[in-house]
Short mmCIF file of C-alpha atoms in Angstrom, two decimals:
data_model
loop_
_atom_site.label_atom_id
_atom_site.label_comp_id
_atom_site.label_asym_id
_atom_site.label_seq_id
_atom_site.Cartn_x
_atom_site.Cartn_y
_atom_site.Cartn_z
CA UNK A 1 2.78 276.79 -152.86
CA UNK A 2 3.83 273.49 -151.28
CA UNK A 3 1.73 270.46 -152.10
CA UNK A 4 2.27 267.94 -149.33
CA UNK A 5 3.11 264.42 -150.43
CA UNK A 6 2.22 262.26 -147.45
CA UNK A 7 -0.66 260.11 -146.25
CA UNK A 8 -3.59 262.02 -144.81
CA UNK A 9 -2.49 265.39 -146.18
CA UNK A 10 -2.48 264.04 -149.75
CA UNK A 11 -5.88 262.38 -149.33
CA UNK A 12 -7.35 265.61 -147.93
CA UNK A 13 -5.82 267.84 -150.64
CA UNK A 14 -3.78 269.70 -148.02
CA UNK A 15 -1.64 272.63 -149.17
CA UNK A 16 0.54 275.12 -147.38
CA UNK A 17 0.51 278.57 -148.94
CA UNK A 18 2.69 281.45 -147.76
CA UNK A 19 5.88 281.42 -145.77
CA UNK A 20 5.38 283.26 -142.50
CA UNK A 21 6.91 281.96 -139.28
CA UNK A 22 3.47 281.21 -137.81
CA UNK A 23 0.83 278.76 -139.00
CA UNK A 24 -2.86 279.36 -139.59
CA UNK A 25 -5.30 276.54 -140.43
CA UNK A 26 -8.49 277.26 -142.41
CA UNK A 27 -11.19 274.59 -142.02
CA UNK A 28 -14.33 274.76 -144.18
CA UNK A 29 -17.82 273.70 -143.16
CA UNK A 30 -20.56 271.39 -144.42
CA UNK A 31 -20.94 271.04 -148.17
CA UNK A 32 -17.98 273.29 -148.91
CA UNK A 33 -14.33 272.78 -149.82
CA UNK A 34 -11.14 274.79 -149.36
CA UNK A 35 -12.09 277.14 -152.23
CA UNK A 36 -14.39 279.06 -149.83
CA UNK A 37 -11.17 280.68 -148.50
CA UNK A 38 -9.92 281.85 -151.92
CA UNK A 39 -10.74 285.53 -151.37
CA UNK A 40 -8.83 285.82 -148.11
CA UNK A 41 -6.00 283.37 -148.83
CA UNK A 42 -3.67 285.69 -150.80
CA UNK A 43 -3.72 288.21 -147.99
CA UNK A 44 -3.24 285.73 -145.14
CA UNK A 45 -0.38 284.11 -147.08
CA UNK A 46 1.55 287.39 -146.80
CA UNK A 47 1.63 286.92 -143.02
CA UNK A 48 1.37 283.18 -142.31
CA UNK A 49 2.01 279.68 -143.50
CA UNK A 50 -1.62 278.91 -144.31
CA UNK A 51 -2.85 275.32 -144.29
CA UNK A 52 -5.96 274.64 -146.37
CA UNK A 53 -7.53 271.23 -146.90
CA UNK A 54 -10.78 269.44 -147.72
CA UNK A 55 -12.67 267.37 -145.17
CA UNK A 56 -13.22 263.75 -146.24
CA UNK A 57 -16.93 264.38 -146.94
CA UNK A 58 -16.16 267.16 -149.43
CA UNK A 59 -16.97 266.69 -153.09
CA UNK A 60 -13.41 267.91 -153.81
CA UNK A 61 -11.93 264.74 -152.24
CA UNK A 62 -11.25 262.24 -155.01
CA UNK A 63 -11.43 258.98 -153.07
CA UNK A 64 -15.07 258.27 -152.12
CA UNK A 65 -13.92 255.59 -149.67
CA UNK A 66 -12.22 258.15 -147.44
CA UNK A 67 -15.58 259.06 -145.95
CA UNK A 68 -16.68 256.10 -143.85
CA UNK A 69 -20.04 256.71 -142.13
CA UNK A 70 -19.14 254.06 -139.54
CA UNK A 71 -16.07 256.07 -138.54
CA UNK A 72 -17.67 259.52 -138.77
CA UNK A 73 -20.55 259.45 -136.32
CA UNK A 74 -19.61 262.59 -134.37
CA UNK A 75 -17.38 265.66 -134.52
CA UNK A 76 -14.74 263.75 -132.58
CA UNK A 77 -13.67 261.71 -135.62
CA UNK A 78 -13.11 264.95 -137.55
CA UNK A 79 -11.18 266.42 -134.60
CA UNK A 80 -8.91 263.35 -134.70
CA UNK A 81 -8.34 263.91 -138.44
CA UNK A 82 -7.51 267.55 -137.79
CA UNK A 83 -4.98 266.67 -135.09
CA UNK A 84 -3.41 263.97 -137.31
CA UNK A 85 -3.17 266.44 -140.22
CA UNK A 86 -1.54 269.19 -138.14
CA UNK A 87 0.87 266.61 -136.67
CA UNK A 88 1.72 265.18 -140.09
CA UNK A 89 2.57 268.61 -141.44
CA UNK A 90 4.48 269.35 -138.27
CA UNK A 91 2.75 272.59 -137.32
CA UNK A 92 2.43 273.75 -133.72
CA UNK A 93 0.77 276.59 -131.89
CA UNK A 94 -1.39 277.48 -134.90
CA UNK A 95 -4.31 279.85 -135.26
CA UNK A 96 -7.31 277.70 -136.18
CA UNK A 97 -10.11 279.30 -138.22
CA UNK A 98 -13.12 276.98 -138.23
CA UNK A 99 -16.21 277.80 -140.25
CA UNK A 100 -19.61 276.45 -139.21
CA UNK A 101 -19.28 272.78 -138.12
CA UNK A 102 -15.47 273.17 -138.05
CA UNK A 103 -15.82 275.56 -135.13
CA UNK A 104 -16.90 272.76 -132.79
CA UNK A 105 -14.36 270.39 -134.37
CA UNK A 106 -11.65 272.91 -133.47
CA UNK A 107 -12.97 273.21 -129.91
CA UNK A 108 -12.77 269.41 -129.46
CA UNK A 109 -9.28 269.28 -131.00
CA UNK A 110 -7.96 272.02 -128.71
CA UNK A 111 -9.32 270.20 -125.63
CA UNK A 112 -7.50 267.04 -126.77
CA UNK A 113 -4.24 268.73 -127.79
CA UNK A 114 -4.08 272.30 -126.44
CA UNK A 115 -0.44 272.82 -127.43
CA UNK A 116 -1.32 272.58 -131.13
CA UNK A 117 -3.60 275.64 -131.08
CA UNK A 118 -2.79 279.09 -129.78
CA UNK A 119 -6.06 280.71 -130.84
CA UNK A 120 -9.45 279.60 -132.09
CA UNK A 121 -11.43 281.73 -134.52
CA UNK A 122 -14.96 280.35 -134.75
CA UNK A 123 -16.97 281.62 -137.74
CA UNK A 124 -20.73 281.02 -137.69
CA UNK A 125 -20.20 278.16 -135.25
CA UNK A 126 -22.84 276.60 -133.02
CA UNK A 127 -22.79 273.94 -130.31
CA UNK A 128 -26.45 273.04 -130.87
CA UNK A 129 -28.96 273.85 -133.62
CA UNK A 130 -32.22 272.66 -132.05
CA UNK A 131 -34.06 274.99 -129.67
CA UNK A 132 -34.51 273.80 -126.10
CA UNK A 133 -35.78 275.50 -122.94
CA UNK A 134 -33.52 278.46 -122.22
CA UNK A 135 -31.46 278.01 -125.40
CA UNK A 136 -32.18 279.32 -128.89
CA UNK A 137 -30.47 277.11 -131.45
CA UNK A 138 -32.40 278.49 -134.40
CA UNK A 139 -34.39 275.39 -135.40
CA UNK A 140 -37.28 273.40 -134.01
CA UNK A 141 -36.77 269.64 -134.00
CA UNK A 142 -39.43 269.35 -136.71
CA UNK A 143 -37.42 271.80 -138.92
CA UNK A 144 -34.36 269.58 -138.62
CA UNK A 145 -36.37 266.44 -139.37
CA UNK A 146 -37.66 268.14 -142.51
CA UNK A 147 -34.12 269.09 -143.60
CA UNK A 148 -32.96 265.50 -143.18
CA UNK A 149 -35.99 264.24 -145.11
CA UNK A 150 -35.29 266.68 -147.96
CA UNK A 151 -31.63 265.63 -148.16
CA UNK A 152 -32.74 261.99 -148.29
CA UNK A 153 -35.46 262.42 -150.87
CA UNK A 154 -33.92 264.90 -153.35
CA UNK A 155 -30.44 266.03 -152.45
CA UNK A 156 -29.81 268.18 -155.55
CA UNK A 157 -33.00 270.21 -155.13
CA UNK A 158 -32.34 270.63 -151.43
CA UNK A 159 -28.73 271.75 -152.08
CA UNK A 160 -29.85 274.48 -154.48
CA UNK A 161 -32.53 275.75 -152.11
CA UNK A 162 -30.26 275.59 -149.05
CA UNK A 163 -27.43 277.49 -150.74
CA UNK A 164 -29.74 280.37 -151.62
CA UNK A 165 -30.94 280.52 -147.99
CA UNK A 166 -27.54 280.50 -146.29
CA UNK A 167 -25.45 282.68 -148.64
CA UNK A 168 -26.29 286.39 -148.94
CA UNK A 169 -28.44 286.64 -152.06
CA UNK A 170 -27.00 290.08 -152.85
CA UNK A 171 -23.89 288.13 -153.93
CA UNK A 172 -25.18 285.74 -156.62
CA UNK A 173 -21.66 284.59 -157.57
CA UNK A 174 -21.09 283.33 -154.03
CA UNK A 175 -24.52 281.68 -153.95
CA UNK A 176 -23.61 279.91 -157.18
CA UNK A 177 -20.18 278.91 -155.84
CA UNK A 178 -21.62 277.29 -152.72
CA UNK A 179 -24.44 275.64 -154.71
CA UNK A 180 -21.84 273.95 -156.92
CA UNK A 181 -19.79 272.86 -153.88
CA UNK A 182 -22.87 271.39 -152.19
CA UNK A 183 -23.99 269.57 -155.31
CA UNK A 184 -20.54 268.02 -155.72
CA UNK A 185 -20.86 266.43 -152.28
CA UNK A 186 -21.87 262.78 -152.53
CA UNK A 187 -25.34 262.15 -151.04
CA UNK A 188 -23.96 259.14 -149.16
CA UNK A 189 -21.72 261.57 -147.25
CA UNK A 190 -24.16 264.50 -147.21
CA UNK A 191 -26.84 262.69 -145.23
CA UNK A 192 -24.80 261.27 -142.31
CA UNK A 193 -22.82 264.51 -141.91
CA UNK A 194 -26.03 266.57 -141.87
CA UNK A 195 -27.33 264.32 -139.10
CA UNK A 196 -24.13 264.77 -137.08
CA UNK A 197 -24.42 268.55 -137.37
CA UNK A 198 -28.12 269.18 -136.91
CA UNK A 199 -28.57 266.70 -134.06
CA UNK A 200 -25.34 267.71 -132.31
CA UNK A 201 -25.24 269.07 -128.78
CA UNK A 202 -21.72 270.11 -127.79
CA UNK A 203 -22.71 272.69 -125.18
CA UNK A 204 -21.01 270.74 -122.41
CA UNK A 205 -17.56 270.88 -124.08
CA UNK A 206 -17.41 274.68 -124.15
CA UNK A 207 -16.29 275.08 -120.55
CA UNK A 208 -13.34 272.75 -121.26
CA UNK A 209 -12.00 275.10 -123.96
CA UNK A 210 -9.09 277.05 -122.43
CA UNK A 211 -7.66 278.42 -125.70
CA UNK A 212 -8.25 282.14 -126.41
CA UNK A 213 -11.14 282.43 -128.79
CA UNK A 214 -12.65 284.91 -131.24
CA UNK A 215 -16.26 284.23 -132.24
CA UNK A 216 -17.23 285.81 -135.57
CA UNK A 217 -20.90 286.18 -136.37
CA UNK A 218 -22.81 288.06 -139.09
CA UNK A 219 -25.69 290.39 -138.28
CA UNK A 220 -28.19 287.99 -139.83
CA UNK A 221 -27.49 284.27 -140.25
CA UNK A 222 -30.43 281.93 -140.83
CA UNK A 223 -28.34 278.98 -139.57
CA UNK A 224 -27.02 280.46 -136.32
CA UNK A 225 -28.85 283.13 -134.28
CA UNK A 226 -26.66 285.94 -132.95
CA UNK A 227 -27.50 284.86 -129.39
CA UNK A 228 -25.48 281.65 -129.94
CA UNK A 229 -22.25 283.66 -130.30
CA UNK A 230 -22.79 285.30 -126.90
CA UNK A 231 -23.85 281.97 -125.37
CA UNK A 232 -20.54 280.45 -126.48
CA UNK A 233 -18.60 283.47 -125.24
CA UNK A 234 -20.12 283.03 -121.78
CA UNK A 235 -19.39 279.31 -121.65
CA UNK A 236 -15.87 279.11 -123.12
CA UNK A 237 -13.23 279.24 -120.37
CA UNK A 238 -10.49 280.76 -122.53
CA UNK A 239 -10.57 284.54 -123.02
CA UNK A 240 -13.17 285.03 -125.72
CA UNK A 241 -14.61 287.93 -127.68
CA UNK A 242 -17.48 288.25 -130.15
CA UNK A 243 -16.99 290.16 -133.41
CA UNK A 244 -20.06 291.01 -135.48
CA UNK A 245 -19.65 291.52 -139.24
CA UNK A 246 -22.31 293.73 -140.80
CA UNK A 247 -23.56 291.39 -143.49
CA UNK A 248 -26.22 288.76 -144.11
CA UNK A 249 -25.74 285.04 -144.38
CA UNK A 250 -23.53 282.26 -143.10
CA UNK A 251 -20.44 282.88 -145.30
CA UNK A 252 -18.71 286.18 -144.46
CA UNK A 253 -15.45 284.88 -145.99
CA UNK A 254 -17.27 284.81 -149.35
CA UNK A 255 -19.73 287.71 -149.18
CA UNK A 256 -17.92 290.21 -146.90
CA UNK A 257 -14.30 289.16 -147.22
CA UNK A 258 -12.78 292.61 -146.67
CA UNK A 259 -14.67 293.05 -143.38
CA UNK A 260 -13.70 289.48 -142.50
CA UNK A 261 -10.02 290.24 -143.15
CA UNK A 262 -10.32 293.44 -141.12
CA UNK A 263 -11.58 291.46 -138.12
CA UNK A 264 -8.82 288.86 -138.54
CA UNK A 265 -6.24 291.64 -138.83
CA UNK A 266 -7.47 293.31 -135.66
CA UNK A 267 -7.47 290.04 -133.74
CA UNK A 268 -4.16 288.70 -135.02
CA UNK A 269 -2.30 291.97 -135.26
CA UNK A 270 -1.79 292.62 -138.97
CA UNK A 271 -3.33 295.68 -140.58
CA UNK A 272 -2.04 296.21 -144.13
CA UNK A 273 -5.35 295.17 -145.63
CA UNK A 274 -5.05 294.50 -149.34
CA UNK A 275 -8.11 295.27 -151.48
CA UNK A 276 -7.92 292.22 -153.69
#
């Protein structure tokens, strides 16, 4: 394992694991940290140089001043961080695996700097969460307002309830893992980032994405309806496919990691699936 000793990479706990000739970047979603990739990391590290890191809002980031709500008002600020991180570590033409909000961050980054990314793998990603005529985002505006209110009024209670909704309850260890991650997130970061996500509408960027794209969706995800995956596939200009993993919840890398690895192996061209 190489722990990187420079600016942004140090602040964001960036590590490169593995020693393949090609790079793969794993980007976690809201409330999580890089530990959500732990089950798939040993296997990917046999094939790739794998970059893992924590977004500045994550509870795993030690410096609370790194998350500045004035700077982070949209996904674009995160996309700029991602580009700066990949540049600092001197990776090029990487496979980018973005979970949840990181899917759209990756789309924005690849529009800005297409040469950095040779493939996007979007896991449980969505360009818009609020329903509108002709588009099913999964939430009514009033649902989102209630979520924001709950985060504001009692973040810890909300975090526990939310984790048990979004992670497959048949895997209590994973529910517990995400609950702890969420509760480590500072409320002063949790609220503005939740607003960015739940009020986002990035549908108009999809037709600017030229990078080949794999969209991974579970059979039942309370956060993102299955129809969103096919909506994105239709809109993205790069060659895109949808892969459905037969499991519940928003975290297939935690609750169905062997199926998740199988899909990655099929897409990326490795097949010696380890059963660890």
